[in-house]
Coordinates of C-alpha atoms in Angstrom, one line a residue:
Chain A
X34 CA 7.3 6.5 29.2
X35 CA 5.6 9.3 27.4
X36 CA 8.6 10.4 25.5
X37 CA 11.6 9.0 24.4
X38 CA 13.4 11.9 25.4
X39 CA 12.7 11.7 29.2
X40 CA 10.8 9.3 31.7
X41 CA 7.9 9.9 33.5
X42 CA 8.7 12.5 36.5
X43 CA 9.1 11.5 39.6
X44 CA 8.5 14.0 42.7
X45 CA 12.6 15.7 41.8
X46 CA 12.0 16.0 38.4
X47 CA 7.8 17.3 39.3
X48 CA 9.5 20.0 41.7
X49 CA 12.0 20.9 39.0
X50 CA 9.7 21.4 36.5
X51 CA 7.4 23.6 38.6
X52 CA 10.6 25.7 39.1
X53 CA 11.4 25.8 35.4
X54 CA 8.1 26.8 34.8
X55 CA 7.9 29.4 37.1
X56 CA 11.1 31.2 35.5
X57 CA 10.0 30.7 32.3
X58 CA 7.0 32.6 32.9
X59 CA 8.8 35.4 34.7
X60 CA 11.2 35.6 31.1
X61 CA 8.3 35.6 29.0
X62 CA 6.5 38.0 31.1
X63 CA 9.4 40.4 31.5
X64 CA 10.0 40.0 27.4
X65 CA 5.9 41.2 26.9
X66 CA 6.0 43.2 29.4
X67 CA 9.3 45.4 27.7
X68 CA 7.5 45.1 24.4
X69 CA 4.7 47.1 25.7
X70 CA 6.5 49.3 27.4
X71 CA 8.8 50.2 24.0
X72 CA 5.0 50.2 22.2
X73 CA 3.6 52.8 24.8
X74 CA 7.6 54.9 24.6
X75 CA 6.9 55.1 20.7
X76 CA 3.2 56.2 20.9
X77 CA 1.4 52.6 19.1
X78 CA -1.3 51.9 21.6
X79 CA -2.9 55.2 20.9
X80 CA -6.3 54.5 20.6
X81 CA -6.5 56.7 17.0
X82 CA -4.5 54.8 15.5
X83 CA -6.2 51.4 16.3
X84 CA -9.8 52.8 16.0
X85 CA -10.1 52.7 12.5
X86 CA -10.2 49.0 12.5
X87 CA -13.4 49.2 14.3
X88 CA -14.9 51.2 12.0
X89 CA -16.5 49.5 8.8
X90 CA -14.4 52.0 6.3
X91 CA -11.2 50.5 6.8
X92 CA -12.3 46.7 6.0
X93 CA -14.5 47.7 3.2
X94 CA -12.2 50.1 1.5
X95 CA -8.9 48.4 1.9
X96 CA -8.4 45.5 3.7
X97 CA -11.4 43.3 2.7
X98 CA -10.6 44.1 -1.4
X99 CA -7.0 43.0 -0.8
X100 CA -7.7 39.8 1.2
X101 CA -10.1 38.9 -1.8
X102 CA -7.0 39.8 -4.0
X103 CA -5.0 37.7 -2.2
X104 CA -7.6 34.4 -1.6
X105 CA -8.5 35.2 -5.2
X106 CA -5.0 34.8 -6.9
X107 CA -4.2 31.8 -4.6
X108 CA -7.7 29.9 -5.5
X109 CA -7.4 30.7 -9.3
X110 CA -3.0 29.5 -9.0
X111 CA -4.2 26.3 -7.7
X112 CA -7.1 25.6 -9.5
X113 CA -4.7 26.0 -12.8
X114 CA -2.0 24.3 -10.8
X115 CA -3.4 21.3 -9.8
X116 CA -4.5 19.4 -13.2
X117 CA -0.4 20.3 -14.8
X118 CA 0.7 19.3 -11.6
X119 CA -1.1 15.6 -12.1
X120 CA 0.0 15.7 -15.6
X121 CA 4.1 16.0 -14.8
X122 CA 3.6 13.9 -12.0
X123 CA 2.2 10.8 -13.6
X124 CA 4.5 11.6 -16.5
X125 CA 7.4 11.3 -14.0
X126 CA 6.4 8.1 -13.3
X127 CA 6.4 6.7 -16.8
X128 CA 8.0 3.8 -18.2
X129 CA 9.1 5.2 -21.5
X130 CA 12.8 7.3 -20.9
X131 CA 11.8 9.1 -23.3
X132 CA 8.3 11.2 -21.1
X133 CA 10.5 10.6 -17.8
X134 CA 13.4 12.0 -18.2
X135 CA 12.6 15.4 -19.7
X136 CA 9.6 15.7 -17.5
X137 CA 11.9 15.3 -14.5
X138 CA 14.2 18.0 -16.1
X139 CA 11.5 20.2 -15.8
X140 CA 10.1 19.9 -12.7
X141 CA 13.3 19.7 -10.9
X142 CA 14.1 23.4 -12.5
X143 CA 11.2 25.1 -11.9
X144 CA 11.0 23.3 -8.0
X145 CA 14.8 25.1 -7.9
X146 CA 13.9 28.5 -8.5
X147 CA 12.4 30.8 -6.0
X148 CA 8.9 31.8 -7.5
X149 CA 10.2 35.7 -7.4
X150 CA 11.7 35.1 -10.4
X151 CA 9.1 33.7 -12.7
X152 CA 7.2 36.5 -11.1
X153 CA 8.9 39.0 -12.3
X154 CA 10.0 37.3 -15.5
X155 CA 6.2 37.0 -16.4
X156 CA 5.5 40.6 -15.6
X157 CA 8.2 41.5 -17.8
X158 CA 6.9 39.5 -20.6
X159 CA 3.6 40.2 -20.2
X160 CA 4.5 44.5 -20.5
X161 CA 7.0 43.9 -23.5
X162 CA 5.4 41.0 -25.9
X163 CA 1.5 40.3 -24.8
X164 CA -1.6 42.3 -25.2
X165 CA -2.9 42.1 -21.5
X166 CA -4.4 45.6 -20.0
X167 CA -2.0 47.3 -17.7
X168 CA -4.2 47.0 -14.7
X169 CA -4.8 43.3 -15.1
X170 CA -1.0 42.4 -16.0
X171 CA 0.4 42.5 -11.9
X172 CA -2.5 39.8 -11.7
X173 CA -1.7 38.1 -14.6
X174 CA 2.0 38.0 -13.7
X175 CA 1.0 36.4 -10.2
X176 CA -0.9 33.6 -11.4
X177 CA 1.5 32.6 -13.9
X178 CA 4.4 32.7 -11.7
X179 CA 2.6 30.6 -8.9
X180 CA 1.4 28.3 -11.7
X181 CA 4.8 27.6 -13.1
X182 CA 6.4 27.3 -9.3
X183 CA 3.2 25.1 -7.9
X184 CA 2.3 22.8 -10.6
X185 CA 6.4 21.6 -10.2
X186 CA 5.8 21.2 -6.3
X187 CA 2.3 19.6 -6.8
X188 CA 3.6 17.3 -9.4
X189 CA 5.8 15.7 -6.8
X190 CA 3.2 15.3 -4.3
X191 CA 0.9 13.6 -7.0
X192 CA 4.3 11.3 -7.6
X193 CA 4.8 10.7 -3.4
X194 CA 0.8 9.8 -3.6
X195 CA 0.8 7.5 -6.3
X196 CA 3.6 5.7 -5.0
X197 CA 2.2 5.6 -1.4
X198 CA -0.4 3.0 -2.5
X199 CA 0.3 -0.3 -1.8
X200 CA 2.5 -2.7 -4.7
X201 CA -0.6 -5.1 -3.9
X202 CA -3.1 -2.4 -6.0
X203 CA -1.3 -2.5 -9.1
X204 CA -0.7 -5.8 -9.0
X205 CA -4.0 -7.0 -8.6
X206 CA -5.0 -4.3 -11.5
X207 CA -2.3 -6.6 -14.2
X208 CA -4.0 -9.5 -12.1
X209 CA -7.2 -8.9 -13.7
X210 CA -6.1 -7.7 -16.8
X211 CA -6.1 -4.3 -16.7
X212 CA -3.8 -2.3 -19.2
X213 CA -1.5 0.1 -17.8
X214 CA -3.5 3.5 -18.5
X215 CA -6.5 1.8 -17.1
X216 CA -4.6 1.0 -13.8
X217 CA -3.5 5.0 -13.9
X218 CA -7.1 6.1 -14.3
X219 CA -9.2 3.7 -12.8
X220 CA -7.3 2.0 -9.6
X221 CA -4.3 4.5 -8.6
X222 CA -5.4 8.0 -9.4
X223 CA -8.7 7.3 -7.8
X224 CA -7.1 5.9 -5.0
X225 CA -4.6 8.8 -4.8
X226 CA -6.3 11.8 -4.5
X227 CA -7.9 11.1 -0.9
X228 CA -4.1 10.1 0.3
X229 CA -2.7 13.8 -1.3
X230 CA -5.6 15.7 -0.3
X231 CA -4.0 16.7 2.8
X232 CA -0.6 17.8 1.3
X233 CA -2.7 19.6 -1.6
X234 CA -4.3 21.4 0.8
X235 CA -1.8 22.5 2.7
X236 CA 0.1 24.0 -0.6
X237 CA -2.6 26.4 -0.4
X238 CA -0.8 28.3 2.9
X239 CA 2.4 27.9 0.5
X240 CA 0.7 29.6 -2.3
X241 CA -1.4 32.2 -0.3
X242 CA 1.6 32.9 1.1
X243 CA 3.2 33.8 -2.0
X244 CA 0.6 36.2 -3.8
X245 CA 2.3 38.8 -0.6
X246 CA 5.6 38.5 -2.4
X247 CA 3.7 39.6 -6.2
X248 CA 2.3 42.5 -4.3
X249 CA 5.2 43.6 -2.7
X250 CA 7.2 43.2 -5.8
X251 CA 4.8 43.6 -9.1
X252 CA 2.4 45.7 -7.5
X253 CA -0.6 43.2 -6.9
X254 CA -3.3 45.3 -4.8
X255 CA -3.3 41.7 -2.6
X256 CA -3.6 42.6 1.5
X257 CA -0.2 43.6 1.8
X258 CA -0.1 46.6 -0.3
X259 CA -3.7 47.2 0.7
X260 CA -2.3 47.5 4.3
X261 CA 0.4 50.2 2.7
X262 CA -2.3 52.1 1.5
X263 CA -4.3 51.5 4.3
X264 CA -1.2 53.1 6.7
X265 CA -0.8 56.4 4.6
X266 CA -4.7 57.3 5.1
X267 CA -4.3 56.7 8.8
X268 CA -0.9 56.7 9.6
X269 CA -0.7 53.7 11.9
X270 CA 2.1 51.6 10.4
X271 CA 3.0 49.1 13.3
X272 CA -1.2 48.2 14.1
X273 CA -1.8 47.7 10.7
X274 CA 0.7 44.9 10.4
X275 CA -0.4 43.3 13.5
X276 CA -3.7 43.1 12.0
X277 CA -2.6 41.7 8.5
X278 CA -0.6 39.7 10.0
X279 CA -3.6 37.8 12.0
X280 CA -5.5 38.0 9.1
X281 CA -3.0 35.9 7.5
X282 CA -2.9 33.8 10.6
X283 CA -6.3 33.1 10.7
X284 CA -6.4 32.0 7.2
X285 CA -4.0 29.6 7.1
X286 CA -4.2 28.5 10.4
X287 CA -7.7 27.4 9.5
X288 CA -6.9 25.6 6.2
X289 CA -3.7 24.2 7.9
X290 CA -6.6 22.5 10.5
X291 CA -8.7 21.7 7.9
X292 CA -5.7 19.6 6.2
X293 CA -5.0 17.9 9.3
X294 CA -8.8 17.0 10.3
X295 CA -8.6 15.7 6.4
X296 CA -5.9 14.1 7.2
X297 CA -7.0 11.9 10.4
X298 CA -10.5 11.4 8.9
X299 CA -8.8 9.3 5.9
X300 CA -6.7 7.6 7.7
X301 CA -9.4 6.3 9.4
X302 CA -11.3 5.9 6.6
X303 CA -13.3 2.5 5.8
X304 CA -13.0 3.3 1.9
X305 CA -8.9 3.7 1.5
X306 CA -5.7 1.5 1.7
X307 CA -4.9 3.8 4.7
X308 CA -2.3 5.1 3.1
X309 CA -2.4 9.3 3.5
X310 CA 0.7 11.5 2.6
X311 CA 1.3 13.9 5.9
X312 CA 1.1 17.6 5.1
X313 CA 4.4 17.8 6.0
X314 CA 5.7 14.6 4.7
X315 CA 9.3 14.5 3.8
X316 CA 9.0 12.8 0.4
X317 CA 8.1 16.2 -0.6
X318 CA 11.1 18.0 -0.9
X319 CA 11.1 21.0 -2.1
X320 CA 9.0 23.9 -0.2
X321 CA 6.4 21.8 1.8
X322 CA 5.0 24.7 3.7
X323 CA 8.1 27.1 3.2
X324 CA 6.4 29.7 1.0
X325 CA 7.3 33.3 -0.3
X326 CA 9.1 31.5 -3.4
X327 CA 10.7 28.9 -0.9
X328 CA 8.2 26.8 -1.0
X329 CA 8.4 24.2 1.1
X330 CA 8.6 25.4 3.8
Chain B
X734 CA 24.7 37.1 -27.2
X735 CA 25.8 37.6 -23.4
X736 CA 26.8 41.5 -24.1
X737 CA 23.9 42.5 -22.0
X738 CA 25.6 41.5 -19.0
X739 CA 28.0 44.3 -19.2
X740 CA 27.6 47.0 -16.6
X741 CA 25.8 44.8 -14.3
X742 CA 27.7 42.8 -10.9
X743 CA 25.7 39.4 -11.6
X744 CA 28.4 37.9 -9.7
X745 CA 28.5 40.2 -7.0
X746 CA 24.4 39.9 -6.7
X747 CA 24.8 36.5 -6.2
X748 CA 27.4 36.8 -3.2
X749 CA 25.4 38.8 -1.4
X750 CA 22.6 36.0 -2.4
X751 CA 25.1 33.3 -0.7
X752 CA 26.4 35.4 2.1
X753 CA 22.1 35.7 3.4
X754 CA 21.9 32.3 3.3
X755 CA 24.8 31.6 4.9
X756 CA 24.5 33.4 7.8
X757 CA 20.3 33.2 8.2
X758 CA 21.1 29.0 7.6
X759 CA 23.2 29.6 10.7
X760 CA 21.0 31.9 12.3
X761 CA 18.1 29.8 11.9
X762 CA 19.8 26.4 13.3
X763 CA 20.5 28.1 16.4
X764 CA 17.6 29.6 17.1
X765 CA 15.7 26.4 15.6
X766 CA 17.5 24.0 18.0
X767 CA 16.6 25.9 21.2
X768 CA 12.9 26.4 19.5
X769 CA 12.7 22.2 19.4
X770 CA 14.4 21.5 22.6
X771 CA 11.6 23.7 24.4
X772 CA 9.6 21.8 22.0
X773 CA 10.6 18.1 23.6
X774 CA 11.0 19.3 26.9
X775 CA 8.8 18.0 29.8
X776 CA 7.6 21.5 30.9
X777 CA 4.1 21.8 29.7
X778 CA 5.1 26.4 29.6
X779 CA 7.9 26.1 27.0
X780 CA 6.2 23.2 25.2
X781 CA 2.9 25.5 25.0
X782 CA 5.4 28.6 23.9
X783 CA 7.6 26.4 20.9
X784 CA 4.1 25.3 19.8
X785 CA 2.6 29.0 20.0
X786 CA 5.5 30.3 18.1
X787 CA 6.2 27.8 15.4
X788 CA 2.5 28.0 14.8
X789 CA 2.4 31.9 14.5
X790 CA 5.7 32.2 12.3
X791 CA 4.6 29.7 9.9
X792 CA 1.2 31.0 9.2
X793 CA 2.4 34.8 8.2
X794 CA 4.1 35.2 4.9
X795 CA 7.9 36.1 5.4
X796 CA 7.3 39.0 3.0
X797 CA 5.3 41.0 5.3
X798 CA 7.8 40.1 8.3
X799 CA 10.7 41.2 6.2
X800 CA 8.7 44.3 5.2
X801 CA 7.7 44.4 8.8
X802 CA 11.8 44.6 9.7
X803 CA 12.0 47.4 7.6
X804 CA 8.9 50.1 7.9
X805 CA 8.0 49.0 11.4
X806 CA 11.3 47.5 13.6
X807 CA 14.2 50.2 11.7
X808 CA 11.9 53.5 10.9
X809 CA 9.4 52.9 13.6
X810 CA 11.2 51.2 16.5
X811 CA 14.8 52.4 15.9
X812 CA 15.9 49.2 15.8
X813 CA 18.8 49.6 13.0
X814 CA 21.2 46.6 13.7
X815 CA 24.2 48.4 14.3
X816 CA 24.0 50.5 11.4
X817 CA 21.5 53.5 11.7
X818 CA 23.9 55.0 8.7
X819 CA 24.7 53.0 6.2
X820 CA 21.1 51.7 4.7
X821 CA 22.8 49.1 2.6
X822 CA 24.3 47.0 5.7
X823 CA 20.8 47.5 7.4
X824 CA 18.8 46.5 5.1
X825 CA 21.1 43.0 4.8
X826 CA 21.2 42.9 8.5
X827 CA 17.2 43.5 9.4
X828 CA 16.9 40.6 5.8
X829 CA 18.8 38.3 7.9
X830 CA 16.9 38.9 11.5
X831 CA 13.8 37.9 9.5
X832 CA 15.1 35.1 7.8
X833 CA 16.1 33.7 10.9
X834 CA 13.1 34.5 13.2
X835 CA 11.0 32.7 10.3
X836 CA 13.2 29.7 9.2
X837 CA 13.4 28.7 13.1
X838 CA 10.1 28.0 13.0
X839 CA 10.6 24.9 9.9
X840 CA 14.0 24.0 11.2
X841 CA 12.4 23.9 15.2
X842 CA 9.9 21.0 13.3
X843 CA 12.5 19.8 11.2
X844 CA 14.2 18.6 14.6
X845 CA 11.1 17.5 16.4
X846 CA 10.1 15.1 13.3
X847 CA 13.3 13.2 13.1
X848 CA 13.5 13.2 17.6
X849 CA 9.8 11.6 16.9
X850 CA 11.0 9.0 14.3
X851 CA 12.7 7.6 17.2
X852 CA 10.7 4.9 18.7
X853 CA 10.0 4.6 22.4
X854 CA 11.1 1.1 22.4
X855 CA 14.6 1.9 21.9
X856 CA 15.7 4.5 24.9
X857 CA 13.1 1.9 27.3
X858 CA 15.6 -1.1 25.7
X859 CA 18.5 1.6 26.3
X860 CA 17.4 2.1 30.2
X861 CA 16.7 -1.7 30.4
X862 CA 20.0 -2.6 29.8
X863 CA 21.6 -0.1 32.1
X864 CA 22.3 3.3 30.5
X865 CA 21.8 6.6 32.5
X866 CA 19.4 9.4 31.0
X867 CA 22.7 11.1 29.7
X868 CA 24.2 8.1 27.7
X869 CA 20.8 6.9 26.8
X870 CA 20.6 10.2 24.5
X871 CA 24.0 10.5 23.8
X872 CA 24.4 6.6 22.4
X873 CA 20.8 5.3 21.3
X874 CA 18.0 8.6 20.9
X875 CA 20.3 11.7 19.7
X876 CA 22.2 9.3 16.9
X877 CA 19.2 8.2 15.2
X878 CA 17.6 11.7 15.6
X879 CA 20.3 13.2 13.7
X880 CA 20.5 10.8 10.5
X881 CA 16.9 11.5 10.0
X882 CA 17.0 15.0 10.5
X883 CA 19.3 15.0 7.5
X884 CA 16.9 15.2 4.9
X885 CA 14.3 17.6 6.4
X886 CA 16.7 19.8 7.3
X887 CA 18.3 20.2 3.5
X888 CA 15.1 21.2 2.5
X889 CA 14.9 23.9 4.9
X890 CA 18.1 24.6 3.8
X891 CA 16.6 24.8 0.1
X892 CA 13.8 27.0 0.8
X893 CA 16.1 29.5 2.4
X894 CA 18.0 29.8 -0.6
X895 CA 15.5 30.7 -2.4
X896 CA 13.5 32.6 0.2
X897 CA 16.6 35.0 0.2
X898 CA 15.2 37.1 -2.8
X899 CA 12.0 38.3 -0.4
X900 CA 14.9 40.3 0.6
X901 CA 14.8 42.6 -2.6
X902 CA 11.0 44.0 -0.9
X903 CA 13.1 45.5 1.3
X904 CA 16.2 46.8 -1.4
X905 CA 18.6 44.6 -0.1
X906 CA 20.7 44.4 -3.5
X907 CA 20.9 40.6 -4.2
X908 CA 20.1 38.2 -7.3
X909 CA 16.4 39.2 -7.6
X910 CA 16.9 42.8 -7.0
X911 CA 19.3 42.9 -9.9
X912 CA 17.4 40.6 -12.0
X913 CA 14.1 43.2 -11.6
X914 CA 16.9 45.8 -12.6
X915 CA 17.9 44.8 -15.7
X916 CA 14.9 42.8 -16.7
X917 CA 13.6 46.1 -17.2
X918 CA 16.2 48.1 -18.7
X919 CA 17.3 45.8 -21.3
X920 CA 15.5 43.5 -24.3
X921 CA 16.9 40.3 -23.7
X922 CA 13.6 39.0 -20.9
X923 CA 14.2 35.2 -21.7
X924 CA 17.6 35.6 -21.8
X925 CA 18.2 37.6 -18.6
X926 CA 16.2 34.9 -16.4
X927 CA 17.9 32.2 -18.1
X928 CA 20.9 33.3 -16.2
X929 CA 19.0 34.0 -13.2
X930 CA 17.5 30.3 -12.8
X931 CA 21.1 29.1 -13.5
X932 CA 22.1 30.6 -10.9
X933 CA 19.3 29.2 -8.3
X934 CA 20.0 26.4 -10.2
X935 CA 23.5 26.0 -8.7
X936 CA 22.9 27.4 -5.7
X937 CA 19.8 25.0 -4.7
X938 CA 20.8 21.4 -6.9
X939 CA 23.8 20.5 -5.3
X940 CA 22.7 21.0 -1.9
X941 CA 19.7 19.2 -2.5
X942 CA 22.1 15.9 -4.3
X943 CA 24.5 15.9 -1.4
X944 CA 22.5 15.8 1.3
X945 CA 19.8 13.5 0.1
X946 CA 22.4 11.2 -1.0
X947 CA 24.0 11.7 2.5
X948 CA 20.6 11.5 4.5
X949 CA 19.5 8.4 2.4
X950 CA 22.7 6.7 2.9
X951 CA 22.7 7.6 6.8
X952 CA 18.7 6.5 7.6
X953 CA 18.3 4.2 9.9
X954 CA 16.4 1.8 8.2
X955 CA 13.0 0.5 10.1

């Protein structure tokens, strides 16, 4: 049995599938082939309009600045994000009431709150009560915002990571005589970080993901509001999206691969427990790979 | 303290808030439970297509589909929902097309994850003893699926919540919209998004209690 769902085929179910497949394709074929026909009707496969993407001006001026935008704000979010993230988490996991229990306040608000907010909350108090330069603040506000949103998320997959080790770790760390900050430092956290890499990597699509939302909304020049400018020069709304868009495909599509070859090569790994927090693991509540302020997913 | 509140529909920016999520969660199952059943099925085509889709959806941010909806599908394509006229019930109606196309993508793997916590052994115990293909699904495979899907499924549920407020790229006048609104026309920043968070706050917590409590409680415990 190859799935749990269904048996193996047999020569009915072989014949029935070839017929399913078979319509199937005649649907999907009569669904592309009415999306290019409505394409053609409104005049988007003009070659004008898709020509200037061939020609080095239109990556250099806009699109190519805004991707860096974008990969730059998302890079700078998580490399701020990360170490507050490892500090909540292992302070969730305290033993003193006291550290937990606040802590946990904390993260479970700002995990609640879609990241718009805290967007636009530090835009606003960024114009009215800090001295930051008009044309950095949008970039300022970003940042913050997917700090405050990410280090929440990330502190709960340091927390699902710590606690994926095996009992056996810690145990053997009191065994020996360690104390319980030198277990944290030296035997879990070590341990940790190759079984959340692949969940901390995948954050990333969350987060560049997100920098869209503070261009949109706070005026970010990331690639989506380099596309809008982009459109007015040539006036080619609809292949200017298509071509954002794959550029956003591409780029998390290839750090989502990257997380999952992470992924396989520790759990094979000679060096770890074996223990290795899926990307999309559902400990992680919250926004796993949900992203424009939704986070997880 | 709260004066500032006067002259603005917090309440009412909120509803609208609600009434997205309610109708994209909807939206989104639907379209997410034929997304995973193409998924699981044994035709390679409509496995290759679910995969091709969820793949595609997931890796584009859902502000520039929901700007997408707007500058491309209503002023480009016509495509106005029903309400060429009245920009405020398009603007809500194109909000929720996007929601939907994008949230089937997590609730299509949210489905497929708890079918695949189902072990083999059990429907090959299931047809060992006896059971057709319809009651080894309906008694054994399908009731597991669904208490682990629980979980997942909540926090899809979550993220839509608070996904709703891409919606204000678009003018679609819900919680964020309004909070932009007044965050810059009165003094009271800190203040201001207080309320807002509350308001996520609510919206989001209890969900998230319930069903974890319900999908803990339900688990089948390997």
């Amino acid at each position: 049995m190859t799935s749990v769902l269904y048996d193996a085929p047999g020569p009915r179910a072989k014949r029935r599938n070839v017929v399913l497949s078979v319509l199937f394709v005649v649907l999907l074929g009569l669904l592309l082939w009415w999306i290019w026909l409505v394409m053609d009707d409104k005049g988007q496969l003009k070659w004008d309009l898709w020509e200037p993407f061939t020609t080095a001006d239109a990556w250099n001026t806009y699109l190519l600045p805004g991707l860096w935008n974008t990969l730059k704000a998302a890079a700078l979010s998580m490399v701020i994000a990360l170490p507050l993230g490892a500090a909540l988490g292992i302070a969730r996991l305290s033993d003193h009431r006291w550290v937990r229990v606040p802590v946990g306040a904390v993260v479970e608000f700002f995990r609640s709150i879609p990241v718009l907010l805290l967007m636009l909350f530090a835009n606003e108090l960024y114009a009215k009560s800090a001295n930051v330069a008009s044309e950095d603040r949008p970039f300022y506000a970003v940042v913050t915002g997917l700090v405050l949103y990410n280090s929440a998320v990330l502190a709960e997959v340091v927390r699902a990571g710590i606690l994926a080790l095996p009992r056996g770790q810690t145990e053997a760390a009191y065994a020996i005589g360690l104390r319980k900050g030198q277990t944290m430092t030296s035997i879990l956290l070590p341990q940790s970080v190759t079984v959340m890499l692949p969940a901390i990597v995948s954050q990333l699509v969350v987060i560049v993901k997100d920098t869209a939302l503070g261009g949109v909304m706070i005026g970010y020049t990331e690639l989506l509001v380099a596309r809008s400018t982009l459109a007015a020069n040539y006036a080619n709304v609809v292949p200017s999206f298509i071509v954002v868009a794959v550029i956003f495909i591409v780029v998390n599509f290839a750090i989502t691969s990257f997380a999952s070859w992470l992924e396989g090569r520790l759990r094979r790994g000679k060096k770890s427990t074996g223990a290795v927090l899926s990307p999309n693991d559902a400990t992680i509540a919250g926004t796993t790979a949900t992203g424009a302020g939704g986070g997880a997913i | 303290m709260f004066d500032f509140l006067q002259g603005y529909d917090v309440l009412g920016a909120f509803w609208t808030t609600v009434k997205l999520t309610v109708v994209s969660a909807l939206g989104s199952l639907v379209l997410g439970t034929l997304l995973a059943a193409m998924r699981v099925s044994p035709v390679p085509l409509m496995r290759g297509f679910g995969t091709a889709y969820v793949n595609i959806v997931r890796n584009i941010p859902l502000t520039v589909i929901i700007v997408f909806s707007s500058l491309g599908l209503a002023d480009i394509f016509g495509v106005t929902m029903g309400a060429s006229d009245n920009f405020d019930v398009q603007g809500f109606r194109l909000a929720v097309l996007s929601l939907v196309g994008y949230h089937a993508a997590f609730v299509c793997e949210a489905l497929r994850s708890g079918i695949n916590t189902v072990p083999v052994g059990q429907a090959e115990a299931a047809r060992a003893i006896g059971l057709s293909f319809s009651q080894t699904l309906r008694l054994v495979v399908l009731p597991q699926a669904f208490r682990s899907v629980i979980i997942p499924l909540a926090n899809v549920l979550i993220a839509l919540t608070k996904n709703t407020t891409v919606a204000a790229a678009i003018g679609v006048a819900e919680a964020a919209s309004l909070m932009k609104t007044m965050i810059e026309n009165e003094a009271q920043t800190v203040l201001i998004a207080a309320v807002f968070a509350f308001g996520f706050v609510v919206l989001t917590l209890p969900t998230g209690l319930v069903l974890g409590w319900l999908g803990k409680r339900l688990a089948v415990k390997r």
